Coordinates of C-alpha atoms in Angstrom, one line a residue:
Chain A
V1 CA 37.8 26.8 -8.9
P2 CA 37.2 23.4 -8.3
F3 CA 39.8 20.8 -7.8
K4 CA 39.4 19.6 -10.8
E5 CA 40.2 21.6 -13.2
K6 CA 43.4 21.8 -11.3
E7 CA 46.0 21.9 -13.4
M8 CA 48.4 19.9 -11.5
N9 CA 52.1 19.0 -10.7
L10 CA 51.6 15.3 -9.9
Q11 CA 54.6 13.7 -7.7
F12 CA 52.6 11.0 -5.8
I13 CA 51.2 9.4 -9.2
Q14 CA 53.7 7.1 -11.5
E15 CA 52.6 6.7 -15.0
D16 CA 52.6 2.8 -14.5
M17 CA 50.8 3.5 -11.3
V18 CA 47.2 1.5 -12.3
L19 CA 44.5 4.0 -10.3
L20 CA 41.4 2.1 -11.8
D21 CA 39.9 -1.3 -11.3
P22 CA 38.9 -2.4 -15.0
I23 CA 36.7 -4.9 -13.5
A24 CA 34.6 -3.0 -11.0
L25 CA 34.0 -0.9 -13.7
D26 CA 32.4 -3.9 -16.2
T27 CA 30.5 -5.1 -13.4
L28 CA 28.9 -1.7 -12.8
N29 CA 28.8 -1.0 -16.5
E30 CA 27.2 -4.1 -16.7
Y31 CA 24.9 -4.3 -13.9
V32 CA 22.9 -0.4 -14.6
G33 CA 24.2 0.2 -18.4
I34 CA 26.0 2.8 -19.1
E35 CA 24.0 5.6 -18.5
K36 CA 23.4 4.8 -15.8
A37 CA 26.8 4.0 -14.8
I38 CA 27.7 7.3 -16.6
E39 CA 25.2 9.4 -14.2
I40 CA 26.9 7.5 -11.3
A41 CA 30.6 8.6 -12.7
E42 CA 29.7 12.2 -13.2
T43 CA 27.5 12.2 -9.4
F44 CA 31.1 11.2 -8.6
V45 CA 32.9 13.9 -9.7
E46 CA 30.2 16.7 -8.7
D47 CA 30.6 14.8 -5.8
A48 CA 34.5 14.5 -4.5
D49 CA 35.3 17.8 -4.5
E50 CA 32.5 18.2 -2.1
K51 CA 34.4 15.5 0.0
L52 CA 37.4 16.8 -0.2
K53 CA 36.5 20.0 1.3
M54 CA 34.8 19.2 4.5
I55 CA 38.3 17.1 4.8
H56 CA 40.1 20.5 5.0
L57 CA 37.6 21.7 6.3
G58 CA 37.6 19.3 9.4
L59 CA 41.5 19.7 9.4
V60 CA 40.9 23.4 9.8
E61 CA 38.4 22.3 13.1
G62 CA 41.0 20.0 14.1
N63 CA 37.5 18.0 14.1
A64 CA 38.8 13.6 13.6
K65 CA 35.2 12.7 13.5
N66 CA 33.9 14.9 10.6
V67 CA 37.8 14.2 8.5
A68 CA 36.8 10.5 8.6
Y69 CA 33.5 9.9 8.0
S70 CA 34.5 12.5 5.1
C71 CA 36.8 9.8 4.6
H72 CA 35.0 6.9 4.7
S73 CA 32.3 8.4 2.9
L74 CA 35.2 8.7 -0.3
K75 CA 36.9 5.2 0.2
S76 CA 33.5 3.9 -0.2
S77 CA 32.6 5.6 -3.5
A78 CA 35.4 4.8 -4.9
S79 CA 35.6 1.3 -4.5
L80 CA 31.9 1.5 -5.9
L81 CA 34.2 2.9 -9.7
G82 CA 36.7 0.9 -9.6
L83 CA 38.7 3.7 -8.1
I84 CA 41.9 1.5 -6.1
Q85 CA 43.9 3.9 -5.7
L86 CA 42.2 6.2 -4.3
A87 CA 40.1 3.9 -1.6
K88 CA 43.4 2.2 0.0
L89 CA 44.3 6.1 0.5
S90 CA 40.8 7.1 1.8
S91 CA 41.3 3.5 3.5
H92 CA 44.7 4.6 5.2
C93 CA 43.7 8.0 5.8
E94 CA 40.2 7.4 7.3
K95 CA 42.1 4.7 9.9
L96 CA 44.4 8.5 10.5
S97 CA 41.7 10.5 11.4
L98 CA 40.4 7.7 14.2
Q99 CA 43.4 7.3 15.0
E100 CA 42.8 11.2 16.1
Q101 CA 46.4 11.9 13.9
L102 CA 45.8 14.7 12.3
I103 CA 48.9 16.5 11.7
E104 CA 49.9 13.3 10.1
L105 CA 47.3 13.2 7.8
Q106 CA 48.6 16.6 7.1
T107 CA 51.3 15.6 5.4
I108 CA 50.0 13.1 2.9
M109 CA 47.1 15.6 2.1
L110 CA 48.3 17.1 -1.0
Q111 CA 49.3 13.4 -2.2
L112 CA 45.4 12.3 -1.7
E113 CA 44.5 15.9 -3.6
E114 CA 47.0 14.8 -7.0
T115 CA 45.3 11.3 -5.9
I116 CA 42.1 12.0 -6.7
A117 CA 43.1 14.2 -9.3
A118 CA 44.3 11.5 -11.3
S119 CA 41.5 9.0 -11.2
L120 CA 39.1 11.8 -11.9
N121 CA 40.9 11.9 -15.4
A122 CA 41.5 8.8 -15.8
L123 CA 37.5 8.4 -14.6
K124 CA 35.8 10.7 -17.0
K125 CA 38.5 9.3 -19.9
S126 CA 37.3 5.9 -19.3
Y127 CA 33.9 7.5 -19.9
E128 CA 34.5 10.1 -21.8
L129 CA 33.2 12.2 -19.2
Chain B
M1 CA -20.1 -7.8 -8.0
K2 CA -20.8 -4.9 -6.3
S3 CA -21.1 -3.4 -2.4
T4 CA -21.8 -0.3 -1.0
L5 CA -19.4 1.2 1.4
L6 CA -21.1 4.7 2.7
S7 CA -24.3 6.2 1.2
L8 CA -25.8 9.8 3.2
N9 CA -28.0 12.3 3.3
H10 CA -27.0 15.1 4.5
E11 CA -28.7 18.9 4.3
A12 CA -26.6 20.6 2.2
S13 CA -23.8 22.9 5.4
F14 CA -20.0 23.4 5.4
E15 CA -20.4 21.3 8.8
Q16 CA -22.3 18.0 7.1
L17 CA -19.8 18.1 4.2
S18 CA -17.4 17.9 6.5
L19 CA -18.4 15.1 9.1
S20 CA -19.5 13.1 5.9
R21 CA -15.4 13.7 4.6
Q22 CA -14.7 11.9 7.3
S23 CA -16.9 9.4 7.6
L24 CA -15.4 8.6 3.4
E25 CA -11.6 9.1 3.8
K26 CA -12.8 6.3 7.3
V27 CA -13.9 4.4 4.7
L28 CA -11.1 4.4 2.6
L29 CA -8.5 3.6 5.0
T30 CA -10.3 0.0 5.5
Q31 CA -10.0 -0.1 1.7
S32 CA -6.7 -1.2 -0.4
I33 CA -6.0 2.1 -1.5
S34 CA -3.4 4.5 -2.0
K35 CA -2.5 7.3 -0.2
K36 CA -2.6 9.8 -3.3
L37 CA -6.0 8.1 -4.8
R38 CA -7.9 8.1 -1.4
N39 CA -6.7 12.2 -1.4
N40 CA -8.1 12.2 -5.0
I41 CA -10.9 11.0 -4.4
L42 CA -11.6 12.7 -1.0
L43 CA -10.9 16.2 -3.1
A44 CA -13.5 14.8 -5.9
F45 CA -16.4 14.9 -3.6
S46 CA -15.1 17.5 -1.7
E47 CA -15.3 19.4 -4.8
V48 CA -18.5 18.9 -6.0
V49 CA -20.7 19.6 -2.4
T50 CA -18.6 23.1 -2.0
N51 CA -19.9 23.4 -5.4
S52 CA -22.7 22.4 -4.9
I53 CA -23.4 24.6 -1.9
E54 CA -21.7 27.9 -2.5
H55 CA -22.8 28.2 -6.2
G56 CA -25.3 26.5 -6.9
Q57 CA -27.4 26.6 -3.8
A58 CA -28.4 22.7 -2.6
K59 CA -30.5 22.0 -0.5
N60 CA -28.9 18.9 0.0
Y61 CA -27.2 16.3 -0.9
E62 CA -27.0 12.7 -1.5
M63 CA -23.8 11.2 -2.0
S64 CA -23.1 7.2 -2.6
F65 CA -19.0 5.5 -2.9
E66 CA -18.6 1.6 -4.0
Y67 CA -16.7 -1.1 -4.9
H68 CA -18.2 -2.0 -8.7
S69 CA -16.4 -4.0 -11.3
A70 CA -12.8 -3.5 -10.1
E71 CA -14.2 0.4 -10.4
W72 CA -14.3 2.8 -7.3
V73 CA -18.0 4.7 -8.1
L74 CA -18.5 7.9 -6.1
V75 CA -22.3 9.2 -7.1
V76 CA -23.1 13.3 -5.4
K77 CA -26.4 14.0 -6.5
D78 CA -27.4 17.7 -5.4
N79 CA -30.3 19.4 -5.7
G80 CA -29.0 22.4 -6.2
N81 CA -28.7 24.5 -10.3
P82 CA -27.9 22.4 -13.3
Y83 CA -24.8 22.6 -14.4
N84 CA -22.1 20.6 -16.4
P85 CA -18.7 19.8 -15.5
I86 CA -18.1 17.6 -18.5
K87 CA -20.1 19.1 -21.1
E88 CA -16.6 20.9 -23.2
E89 CA -13.6 19.3 -24.2
F90 CA -11.3 21.0 -22.4
D91 CA -8.7 22.6 -24.2
L92 CA -5.3 24.6 -22.6
E93 CA -5.5 27.6 -23.7
Q94 CA -9.3 28.1 -22.5
I95 CA -9.3 26.5 -19.4
Y96 CA -9.6 29.5 -17.5
D97 CA -12.3 31.2 -19.8
F98 CA -14.1 28.2 -19.3
E99 CA -12.6 28.4 -15.2
E100 CA -14.5 31.9 -15.2
N101 CA -17.9 31.1 -16.3
M102 CA -18.6 27.9 -14.7
S103 CA -17.6 30.6 -11.4
G104 CA -14.7 29.1 -10.0
R105 CA -16.5 25.2 -9.5
G106 CA -13.4 23.8 -9.5
L107 CA -14.1 21.8 -13.0
F108 CA -10.8 21.3 -14.4
L109 CA -9.5 20.0 -11.5
I110 CA -12.2 17.7 -11.0
Q111 CA -12.4 16.5 -14.2
Q112 CA -8.4 15.2 -13.9
L113 CA -9.2 13.8 -10.3
C114 CA -10.5 10.8 -12.0
S115 CA -10.1 8.1 -14.7
R116 CA -14.1 8.9 -15.7
V117 CA -16.7 11.5 -14.8
A118 CA -20.2 11.3 -15.8
Y119 CA -22.8 14.0 -15.3
E120 CA -26.5 14.6 -15.9
F121 CA -29.0 16.5 -14.6
D122 CA -31.8 14.6 -13.9
E123 CA -35.7 17.0 -14.5
V124 CA -38.5 15.1 -13.3
E125 CA -36.1 14.7 -9.8
Q126 CA -34.2 18.1 -10.5
L127 CA -31.4 16.7 -9.4
N128 CA -28.1 17.2 -10.3
L129 CA -26.2 13.5 -10.6
I130 CA -22.2 13.1 -10.4
C131 CA -20.5 9.9 -10.9
F132 CA -16.9 9.3 -10.5
K133 CA -14.7 6.3 -10.9
W134 CA -11.3 5.3 -10.8
G135 CA -9.9 1.7 -11.3
V136 CA -9.0 -0.5 -8.7
E137 CA -5.2 0.2 -8.0
A138 CA -2.7 -3.6 -8.3
R139 CA -3.5 -5.0 -4.8
D140 CA 0.2 -5.8 -4.2
R141 CA 1.8 -2.5 -3.5
A142 CA 5.8 -2.4 -4.1
P143 CA 7.4 -3.4 -0.6
Q144 CA 8.4 -0.2 0.5
V145 CA 12.1 0.3 1.0
L146 CA 13.8 2.7 3.7
L147 CA 17.5 4.2 3.2
V148 CA 19.2 5.8 5.1
D149 CA 22.9 7.4 3.9
D150 CA 24.7 10.3 4.4
D151 CA 26.1 9.7 1.2
P152 CA 24.3 11.4 -2.3
M153 CA 27.2 9.1 -3.9
V154 CA 25.5 5.9 -1.8
L155 CA 22.1 7.3 -2.3
K156 CA 21.8 8.1 -6.3
V157 CA 23.7 4.8 -7.1
A158 CA 20.5 2.3 -4.6
Q159 CA 19.0 4.3 -6.7
I160 CA 19.3 3.4 -10.1
Y161 CA 19.9 -0.3 -8.5
C162 CA 15.4 0.0 -7.3
E163 CA 14.8 1.3 -11.0
D164 CA 13.8 -1.3 -12.6
S165 CA 12.8 -4.1 -9.9
E166 CA 10.0 -4.5 -8.0
Y167 CA 10.6 -2.3 -4.6
E168 CA 10.2 1.3 -4.2
L169 CA 12.9 3.2 -2.6
T170 CA 12.3 6.5 -0.4
T171 CA 16.7 7.9 0.6
M172 CA 17.1 9.8 3.2
N173 CA 20.2 11.9 3.8
Q174 CA 20.0 11.9 7.8
A175 CA 18.8 9.2 10.8
E176 CA 17.0 12.7 12.3
S177 CA 14.3 12.9 9.2
A178 CA 14.2 9.3 8.5
L179 CA 13.6 8.6 12.2
E180 CA 10.5 11.4 10.8
L181 CA 10.4 9.6 7.9
L182 CA 9.1 6.5 9.8
Q183 CA 6.5 8.3 11.7
K184 CA 4.3 8.6 8.7
R185 CA 4.9 6.1 6.8
V186 CA 5.1 3.0 7.3
F187 CA 8.0 1.4 5.4
D188 CA 8.4 -2.8 4.9
V189 CA 12.6 -2.7 4.6
I190 CA 14.7 0.1 6.2
I191 CA 18.9 -0.4 5.6
S192 CA 21.0 2.6 6.8
D193 CA 24.7 2.9 6.7
I194 CA 27.1 3.2 9.7
K195 CA 28.8 5.2 10.3
M196 CA 27.2 9.3 9.4
P197 CA 27.6 12.4 10.8
D198 CA 25.5 13.6 13.6
M199 CA 23.0 10.3 14.4
D200 CA 24.9 6.4 13.3
G201 CA 23.4 4.1 12.9
L202 CA 23.6 2.3 15.5
K203 CA 21.7 5.5 17.1
L204 CA 18.8 5.0 15.1
R205 CA 18.7 1.0 15.0
E206 CA 18.4 1.4 19.0
I207 CA 15.2 4.0 18.0
V208 CA 13.8 2.4 15.6
M209 CA 14.1 -1.2 17.7
T210 CA 11.8 1.0 20.6
L211 CA 9.6 1.7 17.4
E212 CA 6.1 -0.2 18.6
S213 CA 5.3 -0.4 14.8
Y214 CA 8.4 -0.8 13.7
A215 CA 9.7 -4.5 15.8
T216 CA 8.6 -6.6 13.6
V217 CA 9.9 -5.1 10.1
P218 CA 13.6 -6.4 8.8
F219 CA 16.8 -3.4 9.1
L220 CA 19.9 -4.2 7.2
F221 CA 23.1 -1.9 7.4
L222 CA 25.1 -1.1 4.1
S223 CA 28.5 -0.2 5.8
G224 CA 32.0 -0.2 4.3
V225 CA 33.2 -2.1 7.1
D226 CA 37.6 -2.5 6.8
D227 CA 39.4 -4.9 7.7
N228 CA 42.9 -1.6 8.5
I229 CA 40.5 0.0 10.3
S230 CA 40.9 -1.6 13.8
G231 CA 37.0 0.0 15.7
D232 CA 35.4 -1.0 12.2
Q233 CA 35.1 -4.5 14.3
V234 CA 33.5 -3.0 17.1
L235 CA 31.3 -1.0 15.7
I236 CA 30.2 -5.0 13.5
E237 CA 30.5 -6.3 16.6
R238 CA 27.8 -3.7 18.0
A239 CA 25.3 -4.0 15.0
I240 CA 24.6 -7.6 15.0
H241 CA 23.9 -6.7 18.8
L242 CA 21.1 -4.8 18.3
N243 CA 19.0 -7.4 16.4
I244 CA 19.2 -7.1 12.9
D245 CA 18.8 -9.1 9.6
G246 CA 22.6 -8.8 8.2
I247 CA 25.0 -6.3 7.1
I248 CA 25.5 -5.6 3.2
K249 CA 29.0 -4.2 2.9
K250 CA 29.8 -1.6 0.5
P251 CA 30.3 -0.9 -2.5
A252 CA 27.8 -3.2 -2.6
T253 CA 27.0 -4.8 -7.1
K254 CA 23.5 -4.7 -7.7
P255 CA 22.7 -8.0 -7.4
D256 CA 24.9 -8.1 -3.8
F257 CA 21.8 -5.0 -2.9
L258 CA 18.7 -6.4 -4.3
N259 CA 19.5 -10.1 -3.4
N260 CA 19.3 -9.1 0.4
I261 CA 16.8 -6.8 0.8
S262 CA 14.8 -9.7 -1.5
R263 CA 16.1 -12.1 0.6
T264 CA 15.0 -10.1 4.4
L265 CA 11.6 -9.6 3.3
S266 CA 10.6 -13.3 1.8
R267 CA 12.2 -14.4 5.8
A268 CA 10.1 -11.7 7.3
K269 CA 7.2 -12.6 5.4
F270 CA 7.8 -16.2 6.3
L271 CA 8.3 -15.5 10.0
K272 CA 5.6 -13.4 10.3
S273 CA 3.2 -16.5 8.5
A274 CA 4.8 -18.9 10.7
H275 CA 4.2 -16.8 13.9
T276 CA -0.2 -16.1 12.8
N277 CA -0.4 -19.1 11.2
Y278 CA 0.0 -20.5 14.5
L279 CA -2.7 -18.9 15.8
D280 CA -5.1 -18.5 13.6
Q281 CA -5.6 -22.3 12.9
A282 CA -5.6 -23.0 17.1
I283 CA -8.7 -20.0 16.8
T284 CA -9.8 -19.6 12.6
Q285 CA -10.7 -23.3 12.8
T286 CA -13.2 -23.3 15.3
F287 CA -15.0 -19.8 13.3
L288 CA -15.0 -22.6 10.6
P289 CA -18.7 -22.9 9.2
N290 CA -20.5 -25.5 10.2
L291 CA -23.9 -25.3 7.9
P292 CA -26.6 -27.9 7.3
S293 CA -27.1 -28.7 3.5
R294 CA -30.8 -28.0 4.3
I295 CA -32.8 -24.9 6.0
N296 CA -35.9 -26.2 6.3
D297 CA -37.0 -26.3 2.0
W298 CA -34.2 -24.1 1.2
Q299 CA -31.6 -26.6 0.0
I300 CA -27.7 -24.8 0.4
S301 CA -24.5 -25.5 -0.4
F302 CA -20.6 -23.8 0.0
A303 CA -17.9 -23.5 -0.4
T304 CA -14.5 -21.4 1.1
R305 CA -10.8 -21.0 0.5
S306 CA -8.7 -19.8 3.2
T307 CA -4.9 -17.3 2.7
G308 CA -4.4 -18.2 6.2
Q309 CA -3.7 -14.7 7.2
G310 CA -5.1 -11.4 8.4
G311 CA -9.5 -11.6 9.3
G312 CA -11.9 -14.5 8.4
D313 CA -15.0 -15.0 7.0
V314 CA -17.6 -16.0 8.9
A315 CA -21.2 -18.1 8.1
L316 CA -24.0 -17.7 11.2
L317 CA -26.9 -19.4 11.4
K318 CA -29.8 -19.7 14.1
Q319 CA -32.4 -20.8 14.2
S320 CA -35.6 -18.8 15.9
K321 CA -39.3 -19.0 15.5
Q322 CA -39.2 -16.9 13.2
G323 CA -37.4 -19.1 10.9
A324 CA -33.7 -19.5 9.8
S325 CA -31.7 -16.1 9.8
L326 CA -28.5 -16.9 7.9
Y327 CA -25.8 -13.6 8.7
L328 CA -22.3 -13.8 6.6
A329 CA -20.0 -11.6 8.0
D330 CA -15.8 -10.7 6.6
L331 CA -13.6 -9.6 8.9
M332 CA -11.0 -8.2 7.9
G333 CA -7.1 -7.6 9.8
H334 CA -4.1 -7.1 8.6
N335 CA -1.2 -7.1 11.4
Q336 CA -1.0 -9.3 14.8
Q337 CA -2.5 -6.1 16.1
S338 CA -6.0 -6.4 14.2
K339 CA -5.8 -10.7 14.0
F340 CA -6.5 -9.7 17.8
F341 CA -10.0 -7.3 17.8
V342 CA -10.3 -9.6 15.0
F343 CA -11.3 -12.9 17.0
A344 CA -12.6 -10.1 19.5
M345 CA -15.5 -9.7 16.5
M346 CA -16.0 -12.7 15.4
G347 CA -16.5 -14.2 19.6
Y348 CA -19.5 -11.6 19.8
L349 CA -21.0 -12.9 17.0
E350 CA -21.3 -16.1 17.6
G351 CA -22.2 -14.8 21.2
L352 CA -25.0 -12.8 19.9
L353 CA -27.1 -15.8 17.7
G354 CA -25.9 -17.6 19.8
T355 CA -28.4 -16.3 23.2
D356 CA -32.0 -16.8 23.0
A357 CA -33.3 -13.8 22.0
D358 CA -35.6 -13.5 18.8
R359 CA -33.9 -11.2 17.0
S360 CA -35.0 -10.1 13.4
I361 CA -32.3 -9.8 10.3
C362 CA -32.2 -6.0 10.9
E363 CA -32.2 -5.7 14.3
V364 CA -29.3 -8.2 14.6
V365 CA -27.5 -5.8 12.1
S366 CA -28.4 -3.0 13.3
L367 CA -27.1 -4.2 16.6
I368 CA -23.4 -4.9 15.6
N369 CA -23.1 -1.2 14.3
Q370 CA -24.0 -0.1 17.6
C371 CA -21.9 -2.6 18.8
A372 CA -18.6 -1.4 16.0
Y373 CA -19.9 1.8 16.3
S374 CA -18.8 2.3 20.0
Q375 CA -17.5 -0.1 22.0
A376 CA -13.8 -0.5 22.1
L377 CA -13.1 -3.8 21.7
L378 CA -15.7 -4.6 18.4
N379 CA -14.7 -0.6 16.6
K380 CA -10.9 -2.0 16.3
T381 CA -12.1 -3.9 13.2
T382 CA -13.7 -3.8 10.2
L383 CA -16.6 -6.0 8.9
T384 CA -18.6 -6.5 6.4
F385 CA -22.5 -8.5 6.9
L386 CA -25.2 -10.1 5.5
G387 CA -28.4 -11.2 7.0
L388 CA -30.8 -13.4 4.8
S389 CA -33.3 -14.8 6.3
L390 CA -35.1 -17.5 4.5
H391 CA -39.3 -17.6 4.9
E392 CA -41.3 -20.7 3.4
N393 CA -42.2 -20.1 -0.3
G394 CA -39.0 -18.8 -2.1
Q395 CA -39.7 -15.6 0.0
L396 CA -35.8 -14.3 2.0
R397 CA -35.6 -10.8 3.1
M398 CA -32.1 -9.5 3.1
V399 CA -30.5 -7.0 5.1
N400 CA -26.8 -5.4 3.7
A401 CA -24.0 -4.1 5.9
G402 CA -21.8 -3.1 2.7
H403 CA -21.6 -7.0 1.8
P404 CA -21.1 -8.0 -2.3
E405 CA -24.7 -7.2 -3.9
P406 CA -25.9 -10.9 -3.3
L407 CA -26.9 -12.5 -7.9
L408 CA -29.5 -13.7 -8.1
I409 CA -29.4 -16.5 -10.7
S410 CA -32.3 -17.3 -12.9
E411 CA -30.5 -19.2 -16.7
K412 CA -30.5 -16.3 -18.4
S413 CA -28.7 -13.8 -16.3
V414 CA -27.0 -13.6 -13.6
E415 CA -28.0 -9.6 -12.0
G416 CA -26.8 -8.3 -8.2
V417 CA -29.4 -7.7 -5.7
Y418 CA -29.0 -3.9 -4.7
V419 CA -29.7 -3.6 -1.2
N420 CA -28.9 -0.2 0.3
G421 CA -26.3 0.0 3.7
I422 CA -23.1 0.5 4.8
L423 CA -20.1 -0.7 6.4
P424 CA -21.5 -0.9 10.6
G425 CA -19.5 1.1 12.9
L426 CA -19.7 4.4 10.2
V427 CA -22.6 5.9 11.9
E428 CA -24.2 5.9 14.2
D429 CA -28.0 4.2 15.1
Y430 CA -27.7 4.1 11.2
E431 CA -31.2 2.7 9.2
F432 CA -30.6 -0.1 7.7
E433 CA -33.0 -0.5 4.7
M434 CA -34.2 -5.1 4.1
K435 CA -35.7 -6.3 1.0
E436 CA -37.6 -8.7 0.2
I437 CA -37.0 -11.1 -2.8
S438 CA -38.6 -14.1 -4.0
L439 CA -37.1 -16.8 -5.8
R440 CA -38.3 -19.2 -7.7
K441 CA -37.9 -22.6 -8.5
N442 CA -35.7 -22.0 -11.2
Q443 CA -33.0 -19.6 -9.5
R444 CA -30.8 -19.8 -7.5
L445 CA -28.7 -17.0 -4.7
A446 CA -25.3 -17.1 -4.6
V447 CA -23.9 -14.8 -1.6
F448 CA -20.1 -14.8 -0.8
T449 CA -17.2 -13.2 0.3
D450 CA -15.8 -10.5 -1.6
G451 CA -12.5 -12.7 -1.9
L452 CA -14.5 -15.0 -4.3
F453 CA -13.9 -11.6 -7.0
E454 CA -10.5 -10.2 -5.8
S455 CA -8.1 -13.2 -5.7
A456 CA -6.4 -12.2 -8.8
R457 CA -4.1 -10.0 -8.8
T458 CA -4.6 -7.4 -11.6
K459 CA -7.2 -5.6 -12.8
E460 CA -7.7 -7.1 -15.5
S461 CA -7.2 -10.7 -14.0
R462 CA -9.6 -9.6 -11.7
Q463 CA -12.7 -9.2 -14.0
L464 CA -11.5 -12.0 -15.8
L465 CA -12.4 -13.7 -12.1
E466 CA -15.4 -12.0 -12.0
M467 CA -16.9 -12.8 -16.2
K468 CA -15.5 -16.6 -15.1
L469 CA -17.1 -17.1 -12.3
I470 CA -20.7 -15.6 -13.5
Q471 CA -20.7 -17.6 -16.9
K472 CA -20.2 -20.9 -14.3
L473 CA -22.4 -19.8 -11.5
Q474 CA -25.1 -19.2 -14.9
D475 CA -24.8 -22.2 -16.5
T476 CA -25.0 -24.7 -13.8
I477 CA -28.3 -23.3 -13.2
G478 CA -29.6 -26.5 -14.0
L479 CA -28.0 -29.2 -12.1
P480 CA -28.0 -30.5 -8.3
V481 CA -26.8 -27.3 -5.6
E482 CA -23.6 -29.2 -4.8
D483 CA -22.3 -29.5 -8.2
A484 CA -22.6 -26.2 -8.7
L485 CA -20.9 -25.0 -6.3
R486 CA -17.8 -27.6 -6.7
I487 CA -17.4 -26.5 -10.6
V488 CA -17.4 -23.6 -10.2
M489 CA -15.2 -23.8 -7.3
T490 CA -12.7 -25.7 -9.3
E491 CA -12.7 -22.6 -12.3
F492 CA -12.3 -20.4 -9.1
D493 CA -9.2 -22.4 -7.6
L494 CA -7.7 -22.9 -11.9
I495 CA -7.6 -19.5 -12.8
T496 CA -6.5 -18.9 -9.1
H497 CA -4.1 -21.6 -9.9
Y498 CA -4.9 -23.0 -5.9
K499 CA -3.8 -19.6 -4.2
A500 CA -6.3 -17.2 -3.2
L501 CA -4.8 -14.1 -2.6
D502 CA -8.8 -13.6 0.2
D503 CA -11.0 -15.4 1.9
V504 CA -13.0 -17.0 0.1
L505 CA -16.6 -17.8 1.4
L506 CA -19.2 -18.7 -1.1
I507 CA -23.1 -20.1 -0.2
L508 CA -25.5 -21.2 -2.7
I509 CA -29.5 -20.8 -2.0
D510 CA -31.9 -23.1 -3.9
P511 CA -35.6 -22.1 -3.4

């Protein structure tokens, strides 16, 4: 079951937390048009699962380098779409994996998963996906 | 304007077809023709000749490939059984029946390969004649951009950014496959992510720097530099020591992305132009035509326009016991490497005509053909060549090697003077035809290089340029040759906004 469809009991995401930077999204809409922005958002929605899987796989294999690549990639995409919390958390995860602190990274994986889920929801809501 | 670039006559066999195809491909590679169009032309030629061998029992075939009024024209004649590939309007449902009835001649394919096709059977000569025409493509291809990034989202966004831009973007998700592609295709700018699994962007850049053909091609990194990550600063420091042209920060907005490409491309173009101009100005100046206004009984006037780039146009005069001979050459070179060979060819032409040997124009053109065919230093350059020998009472002889047809101007008409001849260096021991014409007092001959009619960007504007200049050439027939030339070139400058896209040499000759 794709991650985005899981029903989760969110522990780390607060109701008043700003997940999405509307200015970043407006900028994207302005430059590429709403239809293309939706295409980009859809690509992110599809791709986020794959990136999360790669992070999990890297953790299982103890491959810090691959974990760092996936976190880096997640951070870039999230930044483009104005997903500020996700970009910040991915950056932190990338930093931990580059420092080979995979055990500590394990402890925030649930937070990362929740942030992805909440960010995707926010994105879907914005674009009515 | 018409230029015959290749003209061959062979026994109809697959061995000869293969050789003819190679010659045609060599010619196509010298022209500004996209790969797709090149393949279509080659395929159309191969299909028709294969048909004539397999289905038509032809004994011989003739082919010519020409540039004619902003169109590429391929004509194939064979003495096989008659057939008509265009007599039927194809109905999709009937294609297969039709193909079957026509013995698998691939006629549907032939129709799809070109803008226009015409066929006729010459009852007298018993020859099939098929003529294909393709419109000349826009002169300037879109700048080719290669983006390498392992993140599909980045590739997707970049594609969307480039959709309505002037750039043609190609994306690769691995550095290794990008390197393979770089061996096959030419790009004007390369953009790469830094952090990628397997081979990273830094390694990719290191390898690209060693590729001879990419040494001067701009290279940008597209990277998500993170101030929170200490390792990123190290990567950036390593990156900036790899002779790159800049770093685009992720996430890049559309203006960020496109402006960086634009800035980098224009800077690279400027540097290249400044570098080549320095070389050009020192050498090309010595090759500028220096013709007298009178040669025996002939009045001569000439004008040039130089882009300061590429090869160059040369006009050389040889006075001998046989009379005066005038030679025009358009030497083509599109990069710095070819420039050296262009200059070598220019030196060779000067040397050849500077000797005491009293050669006919036909001998000179044949000699150039042989040298361009066999000498390593000279066969690196493509050139068109036209030789004219000027005699008494308006008599004039002409030999043409792939050069635009001279124009014979009179009060009532402007007509091309066709002389059969191919580009020098394509076929060994090629026999060039010599044509003799006689100019009356009220006629004028215009000889020129192809930049005259091709110095406009689109097919339509090139046609307009050609039409207007031909009109001016005709309108000014009653004026002295220098005045006529000035008026024609003023028109040229106005239409091209004083910015010729190719070197131009126009010579007007009055008997």
